[in-house]
Every structure is written in C-alpha cells, then in structure tokens.
Amino acid sequence: MAENKGHGGRGRPTMMDVAAMAGVSQATVSLVLNGSPGAKLTDTTRRRVLDAAQKLGYQFVRRGSRSAPGGQSTIVFIADEVTTDPWMALAFEGARDKALEFGINICLELSHGDADMETAVVNQMGELPTLGFIYGTILTRLVELPPALASDRTVLVNCYDAQRAYPSVLPGDLLGGRTATERLLQAGRKRIGFINGQHGVDAARDRLKGYKQALASNDIPFDADLVRPGNWEPTAGYEMTHELMAMDNPPDAIFCANDMMALGCYEALAELGLKVPDDVAVIGFDDREISQHMHPPLTTLILPHYEMGQIAAELLIDGAGGLYAKPNRIKVECELVERQSVERSPS
C-alpha cells in the first residue's frame, strides 16, 4: 500500500505546504528559498520558512537550472476556477515548479469558463514569446475549446476534448475506486456500501465503475441497494450513512466518493453509537487537508493534481524542443494513503 509521503498525503510537499506550516505567504516562501537579498524579511521569518521546508522535505527548484527550449519563456495556464476547491491551484503549482526548472515563466489566468474571456487571454498573450497553453478545469469533464486555443501548443488538465485533438492529463478515478474498494475487502469487510458523488460527473461515474470492478474481481455480487447518491457535501454523507445503516443487513464498510462526505459519514456513525473502524470501516477520496485530522484519521486516495500540472508543463516543454506528444489521455494514479479508518482496532 502506498504510504503518506508528503504533507497532507500528497506524493510530495509543495510550496503551499511550507507556507502553511511557517504561517507565511507563498510569496514569502519563494523569496526566502530563492535567497533574495533585497527582501525585507526578519531573521525569524526566514528561519521559520527554512525549518518548515526542512521538516517537510520540500525541494525548491531554482529558476533556470535547465535551459528553456527555443528561447520561448512563458507558459499560460488558463483555469476555469481556483477558489471553490484547491485542485487547480495545485495543478498550477506543479506546472510552475516544472517550468522553473527550465527558466520558463508561467502565468495563471482565471476564465470562469467564458470562451470570450479565454479568447481575449490567448490574443493578449500572443504578443509574448509564449511556449504554449495549459487549460484546466476544476471538475473532470468534457470541454470544447474556443478556436483561439485550437493549436498543437495546448495541453488539457483534468479535462478532455471529444475529438482527442489535444493531449490531456487526467486523474485515474476508475483505478482509484477499485483500489479503495479492494482495500476494504483486504481488511476482511464483506458488505461494502458506496456513497457516490453528484450524478453525471465524470469522477462519480468512474469511481463507481472501479467499485463494481473490485467486487466482480472478488466474486462478490453487486447490490444496488448498497449504492447511495450523494453530492460531494458532508450532509449527503451523513444522510446516506443513516440510510445504509438502517438496512436489514447494513454494511460493515462504507466507501465515500470524497472526503467531505466521509466527514458526514463519521458524524452519522457516531450518532448511531458505532465506532470507526471497529464496527464500520470508512475510506474516502481526494486527501483533503481535513482527512488527516478526523478521528480516527481517514484512509483515502490522493487526487494527483500537482503531478498532473507537472506532466502538462513537461509535455509543452518537450513539444517546444521537438518531442511532440500524440494527443493521448494520460491517467495519473490516485495513490492510497493509509491511516486508521479501515483496520479494526486490536482486540
């Protein structure tokens, strides 16, 4: 099983993690780790940042440690949303760290999915020595790009186009759903409930497919009564857990399609006088910050948006250097983060 290798369960610590631990902004972390002599920072602040980076094992990539291809110096990252969830901010940070290795600048533009705004961004950036565009969406979904972005210098993150005209980098939600379910089966759980996300969303569809595949591979018949609809919010986890536990033959494990619903699941189980994991094992998905602070800490799977951003930037940089990627869909593994919500407590 994959171990929790970074702060917050991600595969590697990020600048955001260092900033959070040190209690400073990301800009301050960048100034300290860049060794900027003109920055007006106290010795105490510098020490906090350096100590946090060392404790987390954060490796800062200095600008220009490798050469930029073709003399082009800017990548434009267009995101539809960055505030409701952390995913596009993480993808941008991954892309930025990869770009910095080559001395390439990267800028973030927020479009709210407005095609006119996206076209304006492309036209404006066309005056710069632009290496290419990364187009990212907060929900994994099908997109139709405006004509201005229709070029071989665009890579999609967390989204895909119907014609497969562009390389796209996506989370491995189906395999993640299978991994989560198999983890519960390996713990000896026999009857696994599933609280899914919003109907019609790609992540919900794929995680359910993974759940079904794991059951089939272990010769366990699929029981539709064990699957409940959710909406990604704690209230859905709470209400659907009450429904599942009211069954004549209730589950001994619940797979929640995201951590926020797992939070509501915990609350419902506590109301019913049931303990996690003694009575009911629970596993989540996304590895949000709160998952490690739940009681007990939640076993979950990582949404690899930082790595997805890195891969997208690397595809653009390789293309600028003459190594053009075929317009394939790259799936990035959602690693399992082991905590204490699956195994039964020792008797």
Tab-separated table of C-alpha atoms in Angstrom:
chain	number	residue	atom	x	y	z
A	1	MET	CA	0.000	0.000	0.000
A	2	ALA	CA	1.171	3.499	-0.729
A	3	GLU	CA	2.418	5.462	2.228
A	4	ASN	CA	1.623	9.044	3.034
A	5	LYS	CA	4.765	10.519	1.525
A	6	GLY	CA	4.070	14.223	1.785
A	7	HIS	CA	2.312	16.812	3.879
A	8	GLY	CA	-1.435	16.411	3.533
A	9	GLY	CA	-0.944	12.996	1.928
A	10	ARG	CA	0.225	14.244	-1.470
A	11	GLY	CA	3.108	12.484	-3.161
A	12	ARG	CA	5.489	15.367	-2.378
A	13	PRO	CA	5.287	18.537	-0.277
A	14	THR	CA	4.548	21.781	-2.103
A	15	MET	CA	5.302	25.437	-1.539
A	16	MET	CA	1.747	25.832	-0.209
A	17	ASP	CA	2.539	23.254	2.495
A	18	VAL	CA	5.700	25.133	3.518
A	19	ALA	CA	3.776	28.414	3.651
A	20	ALA	CA	1.019	26.866	5.784
A	21	MET	CA	3.454	25.327	8.257
A	22	ALA	CA	5.524	28.513	8.532
A	23	GLY	CA	2.458	30.750	8.733
A	24	VAL	CA	3.524	32.956	5.818
A	25	SER	CA	2.501	33.559	2.204
A	26	GLN	CA	3.785	31.557	-0.770
A	27	ALA	CA	5.497	34.714	-1.990
A	28	THR	CA	7.467	34.875	1.265
A	29	VAL	CA	8.488	31.234	0.913
A	30	SER	CA	9.697	31.915	-2.637
A	31	LEU	CA	11.715	34.951	-1.508
A	32	VAL	CA	13.377	33.022	1.314
A	33	LEU	CA	14.196	29.898	-0.684
A	34	ASN	CA	15.425	31.967	-3.634
A	35	GLY	CA	17.809	33.697	-1.246
A	36	SER	CA	16.598	37.137	-2.376
A	37	PRO	CA	18.935	39.542	-0.537
A	38	GLY	CA	16.744	42.606	-1.037
A	39	ALA	CA	13.646	41.084	0.540
A	40	LYS	CA	12.659	42.864	3.755
A	41	LEU	CA	12.142	39.799	5.929
A	42	THR	CA	13.094	39.247	9.535
A	43	ASP	CA	15.548	36.562	10.538
A	44	THR	CA	12.750	34.889	12.476
A	45	THR	CA	10.581	34.649	9.361
A	46	ARG	CA	13.453	33.286	7.291
A	47	ARG	CA	14.184	30.674	9.944
A	48	ARG	CA	10.522	29.593	10.142
A	49	VAL	CA	10.414	29.072	6.385
A	50	LEU	CA	13.704	27.165	6.269
A	51	ASP	CA	12.717	24.986	9.233
A	52	ALA	CA	9.334	24.192	7.665
A	53	ALA	CA	10.934	23.324	4.322
A	54	GLN	CA	13.439	21.040	6.028
A	55	LYS	CA	10.811	19.339	8.170
A	56	LEU	CA	8.567	18.676	5.163
A	57	GLY	CA	11.440	17.669	2.902
A	58	TYR	CA	10.497	20.329	0.344
A	59	GLN	CA	12.967	20.640	-2.522
A	60	PHE	CA	12.920	24.108	-4.071
A	61	VAL	CA	13.759	24.254	-7.778
A	62	ARG	CA	15.790	27.329	-8.620
A	63	ARG	CA	14.914	29.197	-11.787
A	64	GLY	CA	16.889	28.287	-14.866
A	65	SER	CA	18.669	25.165	-13.606
A	66	ARG	CA	17.961	23.768	-17.097
A	67	SER	CA	17.709	25.562	-20.432
A	68	ALA	CA	14.433	26.687	-21.982
A	69	PRO	CA	13.775	25.257	-25.466
A	70	GLY	CA	13.504	27.543	-28.452
A	71	GLY	CA	14.067	30.739	-26.480
A	72	GLN	CA	10.394	30.871	-25.507
A	73	SER	CA	9.868	31.943	-21.941
A	74	THR	CA	6.179	31.863	-20.976
A	75	ILE	CA	3.509	29.226	-20.361
A	76	VAL	CA	-0.057	30.454	-19.880
A	77	PHE	CA	-2.217	28.401	-17.508
A	78	ILE	CA	-5.948	29.075	-18.013
A	79	ALA	CA	-8.227	27.736	-15.259
A	80	ASP	CA	-11.993	27.959	-15.015
A	81	GLU	CA	-11.964	28.209	-11.200
A	82	VAL	CA	-9.414	28.277	-8.384
A	83	THR	CA	-11.297	29.228	-5.211
A	84	THR	CA	-14.008	26.613	-4.620
A	85	ASP	CA	-11.530	23.715	-4.392
A	86	PRO	CA	-7.727	23.511	-4.251
A	87	TRP	CA	-7.275	21.345	-7.340
A	88	MET	CA	-6.388	23.930	-9.987
A	89	ALA	CA	-4.116	25.783	-7.573
A	90	LEU	CA	-2.224	22.518	-7.045
A	91	ALA	CA	-2.068	21.832	-10.793
A	92	PHE	CA	-0.754	25.345	-11.393
A	93	GLU	CA	1.900	24.896	-8.709
A	94	GLY	CA	3.037	21.621	-10.274
A	95	ALA	CA	3.252	23.253	-13.700
A	96	ARG	CA	5.090	26.246	-12.248
A	97	ASP	CA	7.683	24.104	-10.482
A	98	LYS	CA	8.359	22.168	-13.680
A	99	ALA	CA	8.587	25.389	-15.728
A	100	LEU	CA	11.044	26.897	-13.241
A	101	GLU	CA	13.454	24.044	-13.912
A	102	PHE	CA	13.852	25.468	-17.423
A	103	GLY	CA	13.805	29.144	-16.536
A	104	ILE	CA	10.319	29.473	-18.023
A	105	ASN	CA	7.770	31.899	-16.623
A	106	ILE	CA	4.203	30.767	-16.071
A	107	CYS	CA	1.155	32.928	-15.507
A	108	LEU	CA	-2.311	31.994	-14.288
A	109	GLU	CA	-5.451	33.361	-15.917
A	110	LEU	CA	-8.938	32.768	-14.471
A	111	SER	CA	-11.692	32.454	-17.097
A	112	HIS	CA	-14.771	31.069	-15.274
A	113	GLY	CA	-15.287	29.018	-18.438
A	114	ASP	CA	-16.087	32.130	-20.504
A	115	ALA	CA	-14.992	31.451	-24.103
A	116	ASP	CA	-14.784	35.171	-24.922
A	117	MET	CA	-12.512	35.780	-21.970
A	118	GLU	CA	-10.349	32.793	-22.928
A	119	THR	CA	-10.055	34.130	-26.486
A	120	ALA	CA	-9.036	37.536	-25.153
A	121	VAL	CA	-6.345	35.929	-22.988
A	122	VAL	CA	-4.931	34.000	-25.951
A	123	ASN	CA	-4.903	37.108	-28.165
A	124	GLN	CA	-3.217	39.170	-25.471
A	125	MET	CA	-0.588	36.537	-24.743
A	126	GLY	CA	0.098	36.110	-28.436
A	127	GLU	CA	2.248	39.224	-28.218
A	128	LEU	CA	4.618	37.431	-25.816
A	129	PRO	CA	7.165	34.664	-26.568
A	130	THR	CA	4.593	32.086	-25.456
A	131	LEU	CA	5.645	28.465	-25.333
A	132	GLY	CA	2.083	27.172	-25.023
A	133	PHE	CA	-1.130	26.944	-23.031
A	134	ILE	CA	-2.360	24.677	-20.257
A	135	TYR	CA	-6.143	24.595	-19.968
A	136	GLY	CA	-7.513	23.228	-16.674
A	137	THR	CA	-10.949	22.683	-15.162
A	138	ILE	CA	-11.886	22.185	-11.535
A	139	LEU	CA	-14.213	19.274	-12.424
A	140	THR	CA	-13.029	16.419	-14.619
A	141	ARG	CA	-15.137	16.943	-17.723
A	142	LEU	CA	-15.507	17.191	-21.481
A	143	VAL	CA	-14.605	20.627	-22.865
A	144	GLU	CA	-14.938	22.451	-26.165
A	145	LEU	CA	-12.114	24.924	-26.591
A	146	PRO	CA	-12.539	28.274	-28.334
A	147	PRO	CA	-10.896	28.412	-31.778
A	148	ALA	CA	-8.150	30.684	-30.461
A	149	LEU	CA	-6.833	27.794	-28.344
A	150	ALA	CA	-7.012	25.288	-31.192
A	151	SER	CA	-3.311	24.638	-31.649
A	152	ASP	CA	-0.728	21.956	-31.040
A	153	ARG	CA	0.586	24.111	-28.189
A	154	THR	CA	-2.318	23.386	-25.817
A	155	VAL	CA	-2.421	20.667	-23.146
A	156	LEU	CA	-5.549	19.892	-21.138
A	157	VAL	CA	-5.501	19.212	-17.377
A	158	ASN	CA	-8.407	17.487	-15.640
A	159	CYS	CA	-10.463	17.732	-18.826
A	160	TYR	CA	-10.568	16.309	-22.352
A	161	ASP	CA	-11.968	17.103	-25.798
A	162	ALA	CA	-14.313	14.866	-27.755
A	163	GLN	CA	-12.041	14.544	-30.806
A	164	ARG	CA	-8.887	13.731	-28.764
A	165	ALA	CA	-7.167	16.548	-30.623
A	166	TYR	CA	-5.164	17.634	-27.565
A	167	PRO	CA	-3.031	15.782	-25.032
A	168	SER	CA	-4.940	15.605	-21.748
A	169	VAL	CA	-3.787	14.690	-18.254
A	170	LEU	CA	-6.462	13.179	-16.010
A	171	PRO	CA	-6.741	11.539	-12.575
A	172	GLY	CA	-7.093	7.749	-12.550
A	173	ASP	CA	-10.503	7.800	-10.869
A	174	LEU	CA	-11.607	4.369	-12.075
A	175	LEU	CA	-8.498	2.634	-10.775
A	176	GLY	CA	-8.773	4.709	-7.609
A	177	GLY	CA	-12.326	3.495	-6.994
A	178	ARG	CA	-11.161	-0.062	-7.468
A	179	THR	CA	-8.201	0.436	-5.124
A	180	ALA	CA	-10.421	1.876	-2.391
A	181	THR	CA	-12.893	-0.995	-2.593
A	182	GLU	CA	-10.173	-3.645	-2.690
A	183	ARG	CA	-8.558	-2.115	0.381
A	184	LEU	CA	-11.793	-2.620	2.312
A	185	LEU	CA	-12.076	-6.203	1.047
A	186	GLN	CA	-8.497	-6.913	2.088
A	187	ALA	CA	-9.396	-5.762	5.584
A	188	GLY	CA	-11.960	-8.551	5.746
A	189	ARG	CA	-15.033	-6.418	5.137
A	190	LYS	CA	-17.790	-8.377	3.446
A	191	ARG	CA	-20.522	-5.853	2.733
A	192	ILE	CA	-19.363	-2.506	1.353
A	193	GLY	CA	-21.626	0.479	0.963
A	194	PHE	CA	-20.811	3.206	-1.538
A	195	ILE	CA	-21.880	6.847	-1.256
A	196	ASN	CA	-21.295	8.345	-4.675
A	197	GLY	CA	-20.834	11.928	-5.799
A	198	GLN	CA	-23.001	14.119	-7.971
A	199	HIS	CA	-24.787	12.235	-10.754
A	200	GLY	CA	-23.425	12.900	-14.235
A	201	VAL	CA	-19.971	13.971	-13.060
A	202	ASP	CA	-17.051	12.027	-14.551
A	203	ALA	CA	-15.378	11.383	-11.197
A	204	ALA	CA	-18.577	9.890	-9.738
A	205	ARG	CA	-19.096	7.689	-12.791
A	206	ASP	CA	-15.528	6.370	-12.826
A	207	ARG	CA	-15.274	5.774	-9.074
A	208	LEU	CA	-18.494	3.747	-9.220
A	209	LYS	CA	-17.066	1.709	-12.116
A	210	GLY	CA	-13.985	0.993	-10.025
A	211	TYR	CA	-16.160	-0.091	-7.091
A	212	LYS	CA	-18.072	-2.504	-9.329
A	213	GLN	CA	-14.880	-3.877	-10.872
A	214	ALA	CA	-13.371	-4.633	-7.460
A	215	LEU	CA	-16.493	-6.505	-6.378
A	216	ALA	CA	-16.587	-8.512	-9.608
A	217	SER	CA	-12.896	-9.413	-9.338
A	218	ASN	CA	-13.538	-10.797	-5.859
A	219	ASP	CA	-16.666	-12.748	-6.868
A	220	ILE	CA	-18.967	-10.513	-4.834
A	221	PRO	CA	-22.342	-9.799	-6.455
A	222	PHE	CA	-23.152	-6.129	-6.990
A	223	ASP	CA	-26.015	-4.998	-4.747
A	224	ALA	CA	-27.582	-1.756	-5.986
A	225	ASP	CA	-29.156	-1.188	-2.546
A	226	LEU	CA	-25.664	-0.595	-1.149
A	227	VAL	CA	-25.057	2.340	-3.524
A	228	ARG	CA	-26.460	5.712	-2.491
A	229	PRO	CA	-26.436	9.024	-4.392
A	230	GLY	CA	-24.506	11.941	-2.911
A	231	ASN	CA	-23.486	15.466	-3.847
A	232	TRP	CA	-19.885	15.732	-2.517
A	233	GLU	CA	-21.094	17.554	0.648
A	234	PRO	CA	-20.940	16.343	4.302
A	235	THR	CA	-24.748	16.423	4.545
A	236	ALA	CA	-25.019	13.760	1.839
A	237	GLY	CA	-22.532	11.543	3.652
A	238	TYR	CA	-24.499	11.976	6.859
A	239	GLU	CA	-27.931	11.265	5.358
A	240	MET	CA	-26.855	8.368	3.140
A	241	THR	CA	-24.970	6.704	6.009
A	242	HIS	CA	-28.158	6.747	8.084
A	243	GLU	CA	-29.986	5.137	5.156
A	244	LEU	CA	-27.332	2.464	4.710
A	245	MET	CA	-27.171	1.597	8.401
A	246	ALA	CA	-30.984	1.347	8.582
A	247	MET	CA	-30.934	-1.608	6.147
A	248	ASP	CA	-31.880	-5.042	7.442
A	249	ASN	CA	-28.359	-6.164	6.543
A	250	PRO	CA	-26.257	-2.995	6.907
A	251	PRO	CA	-22.721	-2.653	5.538
A	252	ASP	CA	-19.610	-3.234	7.612
A	253	ALA	CA	-17.668	-0.746	5.448
A	254	ILE	CA	-18.507	2.437	3.547
A	255	PHE	CA	-16.580	3.887	0.621
A	256	CYS	CA	-17.330	7.603	0.341
A	257	ALA	CA	-16.537	9.077	-3.071
A	258	ASN	CA	-14.888	12.069	-1.418
A	259	ASP	CA	-13.541	13.096	1.984
A	260	MET	CA	-16.223	15.689	2.667
A	261	MET	CA	-18.939	13.036	2.511
A	262	ALA	CA	-16.768	10.823	4.713
A	263	LEU	CA	-16.866	13.610	7.285
A	264	GLY	CA	-20.675	13.408	7.347
A	265	CYS	CA	-20.454	9.611	7.401
A	266	TYR	CA	-18.351	9.774	10.585
A	267	GLU	CA	-20.940	12.011	12.237
A	268	ALA	CA	-23.811	9.666	11.405
A	269	LEU	CA	-21.941	6.598	12.654
A	270	ALA	CA	-21.117	8.379	15.917
A	271	GLU	CA	-24.808	9.244	16.394
A	272	LEU	CA	-25.641	5.576	15.950
A	273	GLY	CA	-23.101	4.576	18.592
A	274	LEU	CA	-20.837	2.881	16.043
A	275	LYS	CA	-17.058	3.167	16.032
A	276	VAL	CA	-14.716	3.608	13.084
A	277	PRO	CA	-13.142	1.217	12.178
A	278	ASP	CA	-14.235	-1.324	14.838
A	279	ASP	CA	-17.850	-1.511	13.695
A	280	VAL	CA	-17.698	0.120	10.269
A	281	ALA	CA	-14.609	0.816	8.158
A	282	VAL	CA	-14.631	4.056	6.157
A	283	ILE	CA	-12.487	5.146	3.224
A	284	GLY	CA	-12.597	8.450	1.374
A	285	PHE	CA	-11.172	10.034	-1.768
A	286	ASP	CA	-9.287	13.284	-2.561
A	287	ASP	CA	-6.973	13.505	0.505
A	288	ARG	CA	-8.194	16.883	1.614
A	289	GLU	CA	-6.362	18.539	4.486
A	290	ILE	CA	-9.143	17.671	6.943
A	291	SER	CA	-8.815	13.924	6.350
A	292	GLN	CA	-5.692	13.615	8.493
A	293	HIS	CA	-7.377	15.467	11.384
A	294	MET	CA	-10.521	13.314	11.587
A	295	HIS	CA	-10.962	10.880	14.481
A	296	PRO	CA	-9.623	8.409	13.551
A	297	PRO	CA	-7.591	9.865	10.648
A	298	LEU	CA	-9.199	8.900	7.355
A	299	THR	CA	-7.716	6.417	4.903
A	300	THR	CA	-8.196	7.985	1.484
A	301	LEU	CA	-6.779	8.400	-2.015
A	302	ILE	CA	-4.801	11.315	-3.401
A	303	LEU	CA	-6.089	13.464	-6.226
A	304	PRO	CA	-2.764	13.944	-8.071
A	305	HIS	CA	-3.309	17.435	-9.475
A	306	TYR	CA	0.191	18.648	-8.589
A	307	GLU	CA	1.696	15.799	-10.634
A	308	MET	CA	-0.849	16.408	-13.406
A	309	GLY	CA	0.302	20.018	-13.677
A	310	GLN	CA	3.921	18.916	-13.837
A	311	ILE	CA	3.173	16.458	-16.620
A	312	ALA	CA	1.238	19.054	-18.617
A	313	ALA	CA	4.111	21.539	-18.437
A	314	GLU	CA	6.578	18.829	-19.393
A	315	LEU	CA	4.503	17.940	-22.470
A	316	LEU	CA	4.577	21.575	-23.597
A	317	ILE	CA	8.298	21.912	-22.968
A	318	ASP	CA	9.038	18.665	-24.792
A	319	GLY	CA	6.918	19.863	-27.718
A	320	ALA	CA	8.826	23.121	-27.910
A	321	GLY	CA	12.003	21.057	-28.050
A	322	GLY	CA	10.698	18.980	-30.947
A	323	LEU	CA	9.350	15.996	-28.987
A	324	TYR	CA	5.671	16.313	-29.838
A	325	ALA	CA	3.260	14.188	-27.831
A	326	LYS	CA	0.442	12.358	-29.511
A	327	PRO	CA	-2.954	13.619	-28.338
A	328	ASN	CA	-3.365	10.837	-25.790
A	329	ARG	CA	-5.197	10.848	-22.483
A	330	ILE	CA	-2.691	10.303	-19.684
A	331	LYS	CA	-4.156	8.892	-16.476
A	332	VAL	CA	-2.225	9.639	-13.262
A	333	GLU	CA	-2.544	7.185	-10.382
A	334	CYS	CA	-4.522	8.190	-7.296
A	335	GLU	CA	-2.323	6.725	-4.566
A	336	LEU	CA	-3.759	5.182	-1.420
A	337	VAL	CA	-2.983	6.985	1.835
A	338	GLU	CA	-3.128	4.589	4.772
A	339	ARG	CA	-4.414	5.995	8.035
A	340	GLN	CA	-6.578	4.406	10.737
A	341	SER	CA	-10.159	4.229	9.435
A	342	VAL	CA	-10.079	0.791	7.775
A	343	GLU	CA	-8.405	-1.771	10.009
A	344	ARG	CA	-10.284	-2.954	13.078
A	345	SER	CA	-8.671	-1.955	16.344
A	346	PRO	CA	-6.693	-4.770	18.031
A	347	SER	CA	-8.903	-6.736	20.397
